[in-house]
Coordinates of C-alpha atoms in Angstrom, one line a residue:
Chain A
X1 CA 31.9 -0.1 15.0
X2 CA 34.6 2.4 14.2
X3 CA 36.3 0.2 11.7
X4 CA 38.4 1.0 8.6
X5 CA 36.4 1.1 5.4
X6 CA 37.7 0.8 1.9
X7 CA 35.6 1.8 -1.2
X8 CA 36.5 -0.9 -3.7
X9 CA 36.5 -0.2 -7.4
X10 CA 35.5 -2.9 -9.8
X11 CA 36.8 -3.3 -13.4
X12 CA 35.4 -6.0 -15.5
X13 CA 34.3 -8.1 -12.5
X14 CA 37.7 -7.8 -10.9
X15 CA 38.6 -5.7 -7.9
X16 CA 40.9 -3.0 -9.1
X17 CA 44.6 -3.2 -8.0
X18 CA 44.4 0.1 -6.2
X19 CA 41.6 -1.2 -4.0
X20 CA 43.5 -4.4 -3.1
X21 CA 46.5 -2.2 -2.2
X22 CA 44.3 -0.2 0.1
X23 CA 42.8 -3.3 1.7
X24 CA 46.3 -4.5 2.4
X25 CA 47.2 -1.2 4.0
X26 CA 43.8 -1.1 5.8
X27 CA 44.5 -4.6 7.3
X28 CA 47.8 -3.5 8.8
X29 CA 46.3 -0.2 10.1
X30 CA 43.4 -2.2 11.6
X31 CA 45.7 -4.6 13.4
X32 CA 47.5 -1.6 14.9
X33 CA 44.1 -0.1 16.0
X34 CA 42.6 -3.5 16.9
X35 CA 39.6 -2.9 14.7
X36 CA 38.1 -4.6 11.6
X37 CA 38.4 -4.0 7.9
X38 CA 35.2 -3.5 5.9
X39 CA 34.9 -3.2 2.1
X40 CA 32.2 -1.4 0.3
X41 CA 31.5 -2.8 -3.2
X42 CA 29.0 -1.2 -5.5
X43 CA 28.4 -2.6 -9.0
X44 CA 26.6 -5.1 -11.1
X45 CA 27.1 -8.9 -11.5
X46 CA 29.2 -9.2 -8.4
X47 CA 28.7 -12.9 -7.7
X48 CA 31.9 -14.3 -6.2
X49 CA 33.5 -10.9 -5.6
X50 CA 33.8 -11.9 -1.9
X51 CA 36.3 -14.6 -2.9
X52 CA 38.6 -12.0 -4.3
X53 CA 38.3 -9.8 -1.2
X54 CA 38.4 -12.0 1.8
X55 CA 42.0 -13.2 1.4
X56 CA 43.1 -9.7 1.9
X57 CA 41.8 -9.8 5.5
X58 CA 38.4 -8.3 4.9
X59 CA 36.0 -8.9 7.8
X60 CA 32.8 -7.4 6.3
X61 CA 31.8 -6.7 2.7
X62 CA 28.9 -4.2 2.2
X63 CA 27.6 -5.3 -1.2
X64 CA 25.4 -3.3 -3.5
X65 CA 24.7 -5.4 -6.5
X66 CA 22.4 -3.6 -8.9
X67 CA 22.6 -3.2 -12.7
X68 CA 22.2 0.5 -12.3
X69 CA 25.5 0.7 -10.4
X70 CA 27.8 -0.1 -13.3
X71 CA 29.4 1.7 -15.0
X72 CA 30.2 4.1 -12.2
X73 CA 28.0 7.2 -11.8
X74 CA 28.7 9.8 -9.1
X75 CA 25.2 10.2 -7.5
X76 CA 24.0 6.6 -7.0
X77 CA 27.4 5.6 -5.6
X78 CA 27.6 8.6 -3.3
X79 CA 24.1 8.1 -2.1
X80 CA 24.7 4.5 -1.1
X81 CA 28.2 5.1 0.3
X82 CA 26.9 8.0 2.4
X83 CA 24.2 5.7 3.8
X84 CA 26.7 3.0 4.7
X85 CA 29.1 5.4 6.3
X86 CA 26.5 7.2 8.3
X87 CA 25.1 4.0 9.6
X88 CA 28.4 2.2 10.3
X89 CA 30.4 5.2 11.6
X90 CA 33.9 4.1 10.6
X91 CA 37.0 5.9 11.9
X92 CA 38.7 5.8 8.6
X93 CA 37.5 5.4 5.0
X94 CA 39.9 5.0 2.1
X95 CA 39.5 5.5 -1.7
X96 CA 41.8 5.1 -4.7
X97 CA 43.1 8.4 -6.1
X98 CA 41.6 7.4 -9.4
X99 CA 39.1 9.0 -11.8
X100 CA 36.4 7.4 -9.6
X101 CA 37.8 7.9 -6.2
X102 CA 38.7 11.5 -6.8
X103 CA 35.2 12.1 -8.1
X104 CA 33.4 10.3 -5.2
X105 CA 35.4 11.1 -2.1
X106 CA 35.0 14.9 -2.1
X107 CA 31.3 14.5 -2.6
X108 CA 31.2 12.3 0.5
X109 CA 33.4 14.6 2.5
X110 CA 31.2 17.5 1.7
X111 CA 28.0 15.7 2.6
X112 CA 29.4 14.4 5.9
X113 CA 31.3 17.6 6.7
X114 CA 34.5 15.8 7.3
X115 CA 38.1 16.2 6.3
X116 CA 39.6 14.6 3.2
X117 CA 43.2 14.4 2.1
X118 CA 43.9 13.7 -1.6
X119 CA 46.6 11.7 -3.2
X120 CA 48.3 10.3 -0.1
X121 CA 51.5 8.4 -0.7
X122 CA 51.7 7.1 2.9
X123 CA 49.4 6.4 5.8
X124 CA 50.4 5.9 9.4
X125 CA 48.8 5.9 12.8
X126 CA 50.0 8.4 15.4
X127 CA 49.2 10.9 18.1
X128 CA 48.9 14.6 18.2
X129 CA 48.9 17.2 20.9
X130 CA 47.0 20.4 20.4
X131 CA 48.8 22.6 22.8
X132 CA 46.5 25.6 22.3
X133 CA 43.4 23.7 23.2
X134 CA 45.3 21.4 25.6
X135 CA 43.9 18.3 23.9
X136 CA 45.8 15.0 23.4
X137 CA 44.7 12.9 20.4
X138 CA 45.6 9.3 20.0
X139 CA 45.5 6.9 17.1
X140 CA 44.9 9.5 14.4
X141 CA 45.4 8.7 10.7
X142 CA 48.5 10.5 9.5
X143 CA 47.7 11.3 5.8
X144 CA 51.0 12.0 4.1
X145 CA 51.1 13.6 0.7
X146 CA 53.3 15.6 -1.6
X147 CA 52.2 19.2 -1.6
X148 CA 52.9 22.4 -3.4
X149 CA 53.7 20.9 -6.8
X150 CA 55.6 18.1 -5.1
X151 CA 58.2 20.3 -3.5
X152 CA 57.3 19.4 0.0
X153 CA 55.7 16.5 1.9
X154 CA 52.9 17.4 4.3
X155 CA 51.4 15.2 7.1
X156 CA 47.7 16.0 7.4
X157 CA 45.4 15.0 10.2
X158 CA 41.7 15.3 10.9
X159 CA 41.6 15.5 14.7
X160 CA 37.9 16.0 15.3
X161 CA 35.8 14.7 12.4
X162 CA 35.1 11.0 11.6
X163 CA 35.5 9.2 9.4
X164 CA 39.0 10.4 8.4
X165 CA 38.9 10.3 4.6
X166 CA 41.8 9.9 2.3
X167 CA 42.5 9.0 -1.3
X168 CA 45.7 7.1 -2.1
X169 CA 47.5 6.9 -5.4
X170 CA 47.7 3.6 -7.2
X171 CA 51.0 1.7 -6.9
X172 CA 52.4 3.4 -3.9
X173 CA 51.3 0.7 -1.5
X174 CA 51.9 -3.0 -1.7
X175 CA 49.2 -5.5 -2.5
X176 CA 49.5 -8.6 -0.4
X177 CA 47.2 -11.5 0.4
X178 CA 46.9 -12.0 4.2
X179 CA 45.6 -15.6 4.1
X180 CA 43.8 -17.6 1.5
X181 CA 41.3 -19.1 3.9
X182 CA 40.4 -15.8 5.6
X183 CA 36.6 -15.5 6.0
X184 CA 34.4 -12.6 6.7
X185 CA 30.7 -11.8 6.2
X186 CA 28.7 -10.2 3.4
X187 CA 26.1 -7.7 4.1
X188 CA 23.8 -6.8 1.3
X189 CA 22.7 -3.2 0.7
X190 CA 19.1 -2.7 -0.2
X191 CA 19.8 -0.4 -3.2
X192 CA 16.1 0.1 -4.1
X193 CA 15.4 1.5 -0.6
X194 CA 18.0 4.3 -1.0
X195 CA 18.2 5.1 -4.7
X196 CA 15.8 7.4 -6.5
X197 CA 15.3 8.8 -10.0
X198 CA 17.2 12.0 -9.0
X199 CA 20.4 9.8 -8.7
X200 CA 20.2 9.1 -12.4
X201 CA 20.1 12.6 -13.8
X202 CA 23.5 12.0 -15.5
X203 CA 23.3 9.4 -18.3
X204 CA 26.2 7.7 -20.0
X205 CA 25.8 7.9 -23.8
X206 CA 29.1 6.4 -24.9
X207 CA 32.1 4.8 -23.2
X208 CA 35.4 3.8 -24.6
X209 CA 37.8 2.3 -22.0
X210 CA 41.2 1.0 -23.0
X211 CA 42.9 -1.9 -21.3
X212 CA 46.2 -1.0 -19.8
X213 CA 48.6 -1.7 -22.6
X214 CA 51.7 -1.2 -20.5
X215 CA 52.4 -2.4 -17.0
X216 CA 55.3 -0.4 -15.8
X217 CA 54.2 -0.7 -12.2
X218 CA 55.2 -4.3 -11.9
X219 CA 58.2 -4.3 -14.3
X220 CA 61.4 -5.7 -12.9
X221 CA 63.5 -3.5 -15.2
X222 CA 62.6 0.0 -16.4
X223 CA 64.3 2.1 -19.1
X224 CA 63.0 5.6 -18.6
X225 CA 63.6 8.6 -20.7
X226 CA 63.4 12.3 -20.0
X227 CA 63.4 15.6 -21.9
X228 CA 67.1 15.1 -22.5
X229 CA 66.4 12.2 -24.9
X230 CA 65.6 14.9 -27.3
X231 CA 62.9 13.5 -29.6
X232 CA 60.3 10.8 -30.1
X233 CA 62.7 9.3 -32.7
X234 CA 65.5 9.0 -30.1
X235 CA 63.0 7.3 -27.7
X236 CA 63.2 4.3 -30.1
X237 CA 66.6 3.6 -28.7
X238 CA 65.0 3.1 -25.3
X239 CA 62.5 0.7 -26.7
X240 CA 65.4 -1.2 -28.4
X241 CA 67.3 -1.5 -25.1
X242 CA 64.1 -2.5 -23.3
X243 CA 63.4 -5.2 -25.8
X244 CA 66.8 -6.7 -25.3
X245 CA 66.6 -6.5 -21.5
X246 CA 63.0 -7.6 -21.2
X247 CA 62.2 -4.2 -19.7
X248 CA 59.4 -1.7 -19.9
X249 CA 59.8 1.8 -21.1
X250 CA 58.9 4.8 -18.9
X251 CA 59.1 8.5 -19.2
X252 CA 59.4 11.6 -17.1
X253 CA 56.6 14.2 -17.0
X254 CA 58.8 16.5 -19.3
X255 CA 59.1 13.7 -21.8
X256 CA 55.4 13.0 -21.8
X257 CA 54.5 16.7 -22.0
X258 CA 56.8 17.0 -25.0
X259 CA 55.0 14.1 -26.7
X260 CA 58.1 11.8 -26.8
X261 CA 56.2 9.0 -25.1
X262 CA 52.6 8.1 -24.1
X263 CA 51.0 9.3 -20.9
X264 CA 50.4 5.9 -19.4
X265 CA 54.2 5.4 -19.2
X266 CA 54.7 8.5 -17.0
X267 CA 56.7 7.9 -13.8
X268 CA 56.6 10.2 -10.8
X269 CA 54.2 11.9 -8.5
X270 CA 51.7 12.6 -11.2
X271 CA 52.3 9.3 -12.9
X272 CA 53.0 5.8 -11.6
X273 CA 55.3 5.0 -8.7
X274 CA 57.7 2.2 -9.5
X275 CA 60.2 0.1 -7.5
X276 CA 62.0 -2.1 -10.0
X277 CA 65.2 -4.0 -9.4
X278 CA 66.9 -1.9 -12.1
X279 CA 66.0 1.6 -13.2
X280 CA 67.9 3.1 -16.2
X281 CA 67.3 6.8 -16.3
X282 CA 68.2 8.3 -19.7
X283 CA 68.4 12.0 -20.1
X284 CA 66.3 12.5 -16.9
X285 CA 67.4 15.4 -14.8
X286 CA 65.5 14.1 -11.8
X287 CA 63.1 16.8 -10.4
X288 CA 61.8 15.9 -7.0
X289 CA 58.5 14.9 -8.5
X290 CA 60.2 12.3 -10.7
X291 CA 62.5 11.0 -8.0
X292 CA 59.6 10.5 -5.6
X293 CA 58.2 8.0 -8.1
X294 CA 61.3 5.9 -8.5
X295 CA 63.6 6.4 -5.5
X296 CA 62.9 3.0 -4.1
X297 CA 64.4 1.2 -7.2
X298 CA 66.9 -1.3 -6.0
X299 CA 69.5 -0.1 -8.5
X300 CA 69.6 3.1 -10.6
X301 CA 71.8 3.8 -13.6
X302 CA 71.8 7.3 -14.8
X303 CA 72.8 8.2 -18.4
X304 CA 73.2 12.0 -18.6
X305 CA 75.4 14.6 -20.2
X306 CA 75.2 16.6 -17.0
X307 CA 77.4 15.3 -14.3
X308 CA 75.4 17.5 -11.8
X309 CA 71.9 16.3 -12.7
X310 CA 69.9 15.7 -9.4
X311 CA 69.1 12.2 -10.4
X312 CA 72.8 11.3 -10.1
X313 CA 72.6 11.7 -6.3
X314 CA 70.5 8.6 -6.1
X315 CA 72.2 6.7 -8.9
X316 CA 74.4 3.7 -8.3
X317 CA 76.1 4.2 -11.7
X318 CA 76.4 7.5 -13.6
X319 CA 77.4 7.2 -17.2
X320 CA 78.3 10.7 -18.4
X321 CA 77.4 10.8 -22.1
X322 CA 74.8 11.1 -24.8
X323 CA 71.9 8.6 -25.0
X324 CA 72.5 8.2 -28.7
X325 CA 76.1 7.0 -28.0
X326 CA 75.5 5.1 -24.8
X327 CA 72.3 3.1 -25.5
X328 CA 73.7 1.2 -28.6
X329 CA 76.7 0.3 -26.5
X330 CA 74.6 -1.1 -23.7
X331 CA 72.8 -3.2 -26.2
X332 CA 76.0 -4.4 -27.9
X333 CA 77.8 -5.3 -24.7
X334 CA 74.7 -6.9 -23.1
X335 CA 74.4 -9.2 -26.1
X336 CA 78.1 -10.0 -26.1
X337 CA 78.2 -10.9 -22.4
X338 CA 74.9 -12.7 -22.0
X339 CA 75.8 -15.3 -24.5
Chain B
X1 CA 16.8 29.2 -26.9
X2 CA 17.1 31.2 -23.7
X3 CA 20.6 32.2 -22.8
X4 CA 22.4 30.2 -20.1
X5 CA 23.6 31.8 -16.8
X6 CA 27.1 30.5 -16.3
X7 CA 29.3 30.8 -13.3
X8 CA 33.1 30.1 -13.6
X9 CA 34.9 29.3 -10.4
X10 CA 38.5 30.6 -10.7
X11 CA 41.4 30.8 -8.3
X12 CA 44.6 32.8 -8.2
X13 CA 47.4 30.5 -7.4
X14 CA 51.2 30.7 -6.9
X15 CA 52.9 29.2 -10.0
X16 CA 54.2 26.0 -8.5
X17 CA 55.2 24.8 -11.9
X18 CA 58.1 27.2 -12.0
X19 CA 59.6 26.8 -8.6
X20 CA 63.0 28.4 -8.3
X21 CA 65.7 28.0 -5.7
X22 CA 64.3 30.8 -3.5
X23 CA 60.8 29.4 -3.5
X24 CA 61.5 27.3 -0.4
X25 CA 62.5 28.9 2.9
X26 CA 65.3 27.3 5.0
X27 CA 62.7 25.9 7.4
X28 CA 61.1 23.9 4.5
X29 CA 58.0 26.1 4.2
X30 CA 57.0 27.7 1.0
X31 CA 58.0 31.3 0.2
X32 CA 54.8 32.3 -1.5
X33 CA 56.2 35.8 -2.2
X34 CA 58.8 34.3 -4.5
X35 CA 56.2 32.7 -6.7
X36 CA 54.3 34.5 -9.4
X37 CA 50.5 34.7 -8.8
X38 CA 48.7 33.3 -11.9
X39 CA 45.2 32.3 -13.1
X40 CA 45.0 28.6 -12.2
X41 CA 45.6 26.8 -15.5
X42 CA 42.7 24.5 -15.5
X43 CA 40.4 27.3 -14.5
X44 CA 41.4 28.9 -17.8
X45 CA 40.4 25.7 -19.6
X46 CA 37.0 26.0 -17.7
X47 CA 36.6 29.6 -18.8
X48 CA 37.2 28.6 -22.4
X49 CA 34.4 26.0 -22.2
X50 CA 32.1 28.7 -20.7
X51 CA 33.0 31.1 -23.5
X52 CA 32.2 28.5 -26.1
X53 CA 28.8 27.9 -24.6
X54 CA 28.2 31.7 -24.6
X55 CA 29.3 31.9 -28.3
X56 CA 26.8 29.1 -29.1
X57 CA 23.8 30.1 -27.1
X58 CA 22.7 33.7 -27.6
X59 CA 22.0 35.8 -24.5
X60 CA 24.3 33.7 -22.2
X61 CA 26.2 35.4 -19.5
X62 CA 29.4 34.5 -17.6
X63 CA 30.1 35.5 -14.1
X64 CA 33.5 34.8 -12.5
X65 CA 33.5 33.9 -8.9
X66 CA 36.8 33.9 -7.0
X67 CA 37.8 33.7 -3.3
X68 CA 41.0 35.1 -2.1
X69 CA 42.9 38.2 -1.0
X70 CA 42.2 41.6 -2.6
X71 CA 44.8 41.0 -5.4
X72 CA 42.7 38.0 -6.6
X73 CA 40.6 40.6 -8.4
X74 CA 43.2 40.2 -11.1
X75 CA 41.6 36.9 -12.2
X76 CA 38.3 38.6 -12.6
X77 CA 39.8 41.2 -14.8
X78 CA 41.5 38.5 -16.8
X79 CA 38.1 36.9 -17.3
X80 CA 36.6 40.1 -18.4
X81 CA 39.4 40.7 -21.0
X82 CA 38.5 37.3 -22.5
X83 CA 34.7 37.6 -22.6
X84 CA 33.2 37.2 -19.1
X85 CA 30.5 39.6 -18.2
X86 CA 31.0 40.3 -14.6
X87 CA 32.6 38.9 -11.5
X88 CA 32.5 38.6 -7.7
X89 CA 35.5 38.7 -5.4
X90 CA 34.8 36.9 -2.2
X91 CA 37.3 38.3 0.3
X92 CA 37.5 38.3 4.1
X93 CA 40.1 37.6 6.8
X94 CA 37.7 35.1 8.2
X95 CA 38.4 32.9 5.1
X96 CA 42.0 32.6 6.0
X97 CA 43.2 29.0 6.6
X98 CA 40.3 27.4 4.8
X99 CA 40.7 23.9 3.6
X100 CA 38.7 22.5 0.7
X101 CA 35.6 21.9 2.9
X102 CA 35.5 25.5 4.3
X103 CA 36.2 26.9 0.8
X104 CA 33.4 24.9 -0.8
X105 CA 31.0 26.1 1.9
X106 CA 31.9 29.8 1.4
X107 CA 31.7 29.4 -2.4
X108 CA 28.4 27.6 -2.3
X109 CA 26.9 30.3 -0.1
X110 CA 28.1 32.9 -2.5
X111 CA 26.5 31.0 -5.4
X112 CA 23.3 30.8 -3.4
X113 CA 23.4 34.6 -3.2
X114 CA 24.1 34.9 -7.0
X115 CA 21.1 32.5 -7.1
X116 CA 20.3 32.3 -10.8
X117 CA 22.6 29.9 -12.6
X118 CA 22.4 27.0 -15.1
X119 CA 26.0 25.8 -15.3
X120 CA 29.0 26.2 -13.0
X121 CA 32.3 25.5 -14.7
X122 CA 35.5 25.1 -12.6
X123 CA 39.0 23.7 -13.3
X124 CA 39.5 20.1 -12.2
X125 CA 42.1 21.2 -9.6
X126 CA 44.3 24.0 -8.6
X127 CA 48.1 23.6 -8.9
X128 CA 48.8 24.8 -5.4
X129 CA 47.0 21.8 -3.9
X130 CA 46.1 19.4 -6.7
X131 CA 43.2 18.1 -4.6
X132 CA 40.4 18.3 -7.2
X133 CA 38.0 18.5 -4.2
X134 CA 36.4 21.9 -4.3
X135 CA 34.3 21.4 -7.5
X136 CA 32.6 18.2 -6.3
X137 CA 32.2 19.6 -2.7
X138 CA 30.5 22.7 -4.0
X139 CA 28.1 20.5 -6.2
X140 CA 27.2 18.4 -3.1
X141 CA 26.5 21.5 -1.0
X142 CA 24.3 22.9 -3.7
X143 CA 22.6 19.5 -4.2
X144 CA 23.3 19.4 -8.0
X145 CA 25.0 16.8 -10.1
X146 CA 28.7 17.1 -11.1
X147 CA 30.5 16.1 -14.3
X148 CA 34.2 15.9 -13.5
X149 CA 37.2 15.8 -15.9
X150 CA 35.3 17.4 -18.8
X151 CA 37.3 17.7 -22.0
X152 CA 34.6 19.3 -24.2
X153 CA 31.0 20.4 -24.1
X154 CA 29.8 18.7 -27.2
X155 CA 26.2 20.0 -27.4
X156 CA 23.5 21.9 -25.7
X157 CA 19.8 21.3 -26.4
X158 CA 17.6 23.4 -24.1
X159 CA 18.3 22.1 -20.6
X160 CA 20.3 19.1 -21.8
X161 CA 24.1 19.3 -22.0
X162 CA 26.3 16.7 -23.6
X163 CA 29.8 16.5 -22.2
X164 CA 32.9 14.4 -23.1
X165 CA 34.9 13.3 -20.1
X166 CA 38.6 12.4 -20.1
X167 CA 39.2 9.5 -17.7
X168 CA 42.5 7.7 -16.8
X169 CA 41.8 4.9 -19.1
X170 CA 39.4 6.3 -21.7
X171 CA 36.7 8.7 -22.5
X172 CA 33.0 8.8 -21.6
X173 CA 30.2 10.9 -23.2
X174 CA 27.5 11.8 -20.7
X175 CA 24.3 13.9 -20.8
X176 CA 22.8 15.9 -17.9
X177 CA 20.1 18.4 -17.4
X178 CA 20.9 21.7 -15.8
X179 CA 21.7 22.8 -13.2
X180 CA 25.1 21.1 -13.1
X181 CA 28.6 21.7 -12.0
X182 CA 31.3 20.7 -14.6
X183 CA 35.0 20.5 -13.8
X184 CA 37.3 20.9 -16.7
X185 CA 40.5 18.8 -17.4
X186 CA 43.8 20.2 -18.7
X187 CA 43.3 18.2 -21.9
X188 CA 40.5 20.6 -22.9
X189 CA 41.1 23.4 -25.3
X190 CA 43.4 26.2 -24.2
X191 CA 41.7 29.5 -23.3
X192 CA 41.5 32.1 -26.0
X193 CA 43.8 35.2 -25.5
X194 CA 42.7 38.5 -24.2
X195 CA 40.5 40.5 -26.6
X196 CA 42.0 43.9 -27.4
X197 CA 38.6 45.7 -27.3
X198 CA 37.7 44.1 -24.0
X199 CA 41.0 44.9 -22.6
X200 CA 40.4 48.6 -23.4
X201 CA 36.9 48.4 -22.0
X202 CA 37.8 46.7 -18.7
X203 CA 41.3 47.8 -17.9
X204 CA 40.0 50.1 -15.2
X205 CA 37.6 47.6 -13.7
X206 CA 38.3 47.7 -10.0
X207 CA 36.8 46.4 -6.7
X208 CA 35.7 49.0 -4.2
X209 CA 38.9 48.4 -2.1
X210 CA 41.1 48.9 -5.2
X211 CA 39.3 52.1 -6.0
X212 CA 40.2 53.6 -2.6
X213 CA 43.6 54.3 -4.1
X214 CA 42.2 55.8 -7.2
X215 CA 42.4 59.5 -8.0
X216 CA 39.5 61.9 -8.2
X217 CA 39.3 61.5 -12.0
X218 CA 38.8 57.8 -11.8
X219 CA 36.1 58.0 -9.2
X220 CA 33.8 59.7 -11.8
X221 CA 34.6 56.9 -14.2
X222 CA 32.8 54.4 -11.9
X223 CA 29.7 56.4 -11.8
X224 CA 29.4 56.8 -15.6
X225 CA 30.5 53.2 -16.3
X226 CA 29.0 50.9 -13.8
X227 CA 30.4 47.8 -15.6
X228 CA 33.8 48.8 -14.3
X229 CA 32.8 47.9 -10.8
X230 CA 33.9 44.5 -9.6
X231 CA 31.7 43.4 -6.8
X232 CA 33.5 42.6 -3.6
X233 CA 31.7 40.4 -1.0
X234 CA 32.8 39.8 2.6
X235 CA 31.2 37.4 5.0
X236 CA 28.7 40.2 5.8
X237 CA 27.3 39.9 2.3
X238 CA 26.6 36.2 2.2
X239 CA 24.7 34.0 4.7
X240 CA 27.4 32.1 6.6
X241 CA 28.0 30.5 10.0
X242 CA 31.3 31.9 11.1
X243 CA 32.4 28.6 12.7
X244 CA 32.1 26.9 9.2
X245 CA 34.7 29.3 7.8
X246 CA 38.5 29.5 7.9
X247 CA 40.5 27.4 10.3
X248 CA 37.5 26.5 12.6
X249 CA 35.6 25.3 9.5
X250 CA 38.5 23.2 8.3
X251 CA 38.6 19.7 9.6
X252 CA 42.0 19.0 8.1
X253 CA 45.1 20.3 9.9
X254 CA 48.7 20.3 8.7
X255 CA 50.6 18.5 11.4
X256 CA 54.0 18.6 9.7
X257 CA 55.8 19.9 6.6
X258 CA 59.0 18.4 5.4
X259 CA 61.4 18.9 2.6
X260 CA 61.6 16.0 0.2
X261 CA 64.8 14.2 1.0
X262 CA 66.2 11.2 -0.8
X263 CA 68.9 9.0 0.5
X264 CA 72.0 10.0 -1.5
X265 CA 74.0 7.1 -2.9
X266 CA 77.6 6.9 -3.6
X267 CA 77.6 6.6 -7.3
X268 CA 80.3 5.2 -9.5
X269 CA 80.9 7.5 -12.4
X270 CA 81.7 5.9 -15.8
X271 CA 82.6 7.2 -19.2
X272 CA 80.8 5.9 -22.2
X273 CA 83.9 4.1 -23.4
X274 CA 83.6 0.6 -24.8
X275 CA 85.7 -0.8 -22.0
X276 CA 83.7 0.6 -19.2
X277 CA 80.3 -0.3 -20.6
X278 CA 81.6 -3.8 -21.3
X279 CA 82.7 -4.1 -17.7
X280 CA 79.4 -2.7 -16.4
X281 CA 77.4 -5.2 -18.4
X282 CA 79.5 -8.1 -17.2
X283 CA 79.0 -7.0 -13.6
X284 CA 75.2 -6.6 -14.0
X285 CA 74.8 -10.0 -15.6
X286 CA 77.0 -11.6 -13.0
X287 CA 75.1 -10.3 -10.1
X288 CA 71.8 -11.2 -11.8
X289 CA 70.5 -7.6 -12.0
X290 CA 69.9 -8.3 -15.7
X291 CA 69.9 -11.4 -17.9

């Protein structure tokens, strides 16, 4: 009882990365709290899914395998998840801050009348003293998230209600297998018992999902451009450099909004969080929201006309100059020296 | 076809997208006074979808529902200028400090009082919190389905609505029968501008509180033109349990607020000369950062 639950998303019979990241985090929180990690998996054709989950330190899998559960629909998933949570009474339940998690979690929070924090970038365990009511709380979930357009970071707690619900952005936590041989138990959910026709009032007519074409999250080197790159045409220079270095190309929100580069390459609080060994920031001024998504890069090179750009404060090297001048030289001298 | 009764949930928010230097106080808290109050951007996208439904289905009406301080009546006037028919301002000190759960409770109780509705539109999320929670939470409290991240209402046939959704990795077209709550994504069409005629018609639309400052001449105006009255509801006008409102109805508490700080590095500044770039590349290859 009172364990940590993770709602796991399934994409093409695979557990989504964000769910595995959450399980990894849940495992370490559970060790701190001396409790178990339980996964809730709802979908269709889920044979063998336990083999993907157990190595992350999952003790119990609540499995709802029913062809009506895929693709995801709000009502059947929320009906079943609500059942499981009401019955099992976890202290914490985590969701990915994805199209699915951000659709499902608020529905659950509203039904259970509990607190929910969206888009957390960090989770910790800690105490709290409510001096007014003279109550000491122990082992609360600190839900840490950017707030107010990313200009501040807030730590949110739910002292009184359980479970404590949070959604967590993809890529901000590490995915790590605990032990290959780790074994838990599978508990089947009797979907027919809980689902009714009313849960299927929304019908999917068409669905076009694209596979992720780019994988900037796991790239070792990233060449990222900002508004200062100037145009979509100039972005080609970034792709040229990335080709030569074996890097991926990313963009700031300003560059994406201006249409210089696709949305899936966006780095920062509203995009992907990255931590490559080398981050080359080209014409990026480095608003807080952008820096929050790349500040953990091992090395940062900033190429910028503006010596005072905020990004330069966290750069190891600052090249003061134009992208159009500097990038071809980087390519030229990389080629020269790597031979 | 019978007209649809549409409710648009709208919020007045501080413009967090244009945060200047004076927007943060020295103690790291937000100086709301330094930020302009605007119509939440995605709520404008939601209003446009509502207006398109109204254009398409004769006899449809749009009601704007907003919760906030007295000045939030501004978003209702903005809605009227663009084609909404009326609005309700939900305002009471007891709402202060509401998190998304307490907000969704108050809104859903106000919607129960409005009672008659087919579709509720809302922006996906508000830029002062970016939580995207209130829409789904209201839908759950009303016991109706939700369609999140809508990009476009494609068709309406009687009670059936076809909606295109914008997901992280693709699009989905879904159908639903009313009643339903639809949250609208920023990729949806921009809201149409104010209509000059409507602006003239509604520019004196006021809540009862706002009218207290009006001169004698204006008071007559509200008797002869009842559409200029913006309804204002307090907790006394809707059925609510006080402990489910405001701070006591909000399970989430802010424990700590911090400025975002990054560890500053001592950076080496280079010029874009051939010699310096050549040196840099040699160094990066030697220490295996690249290559």
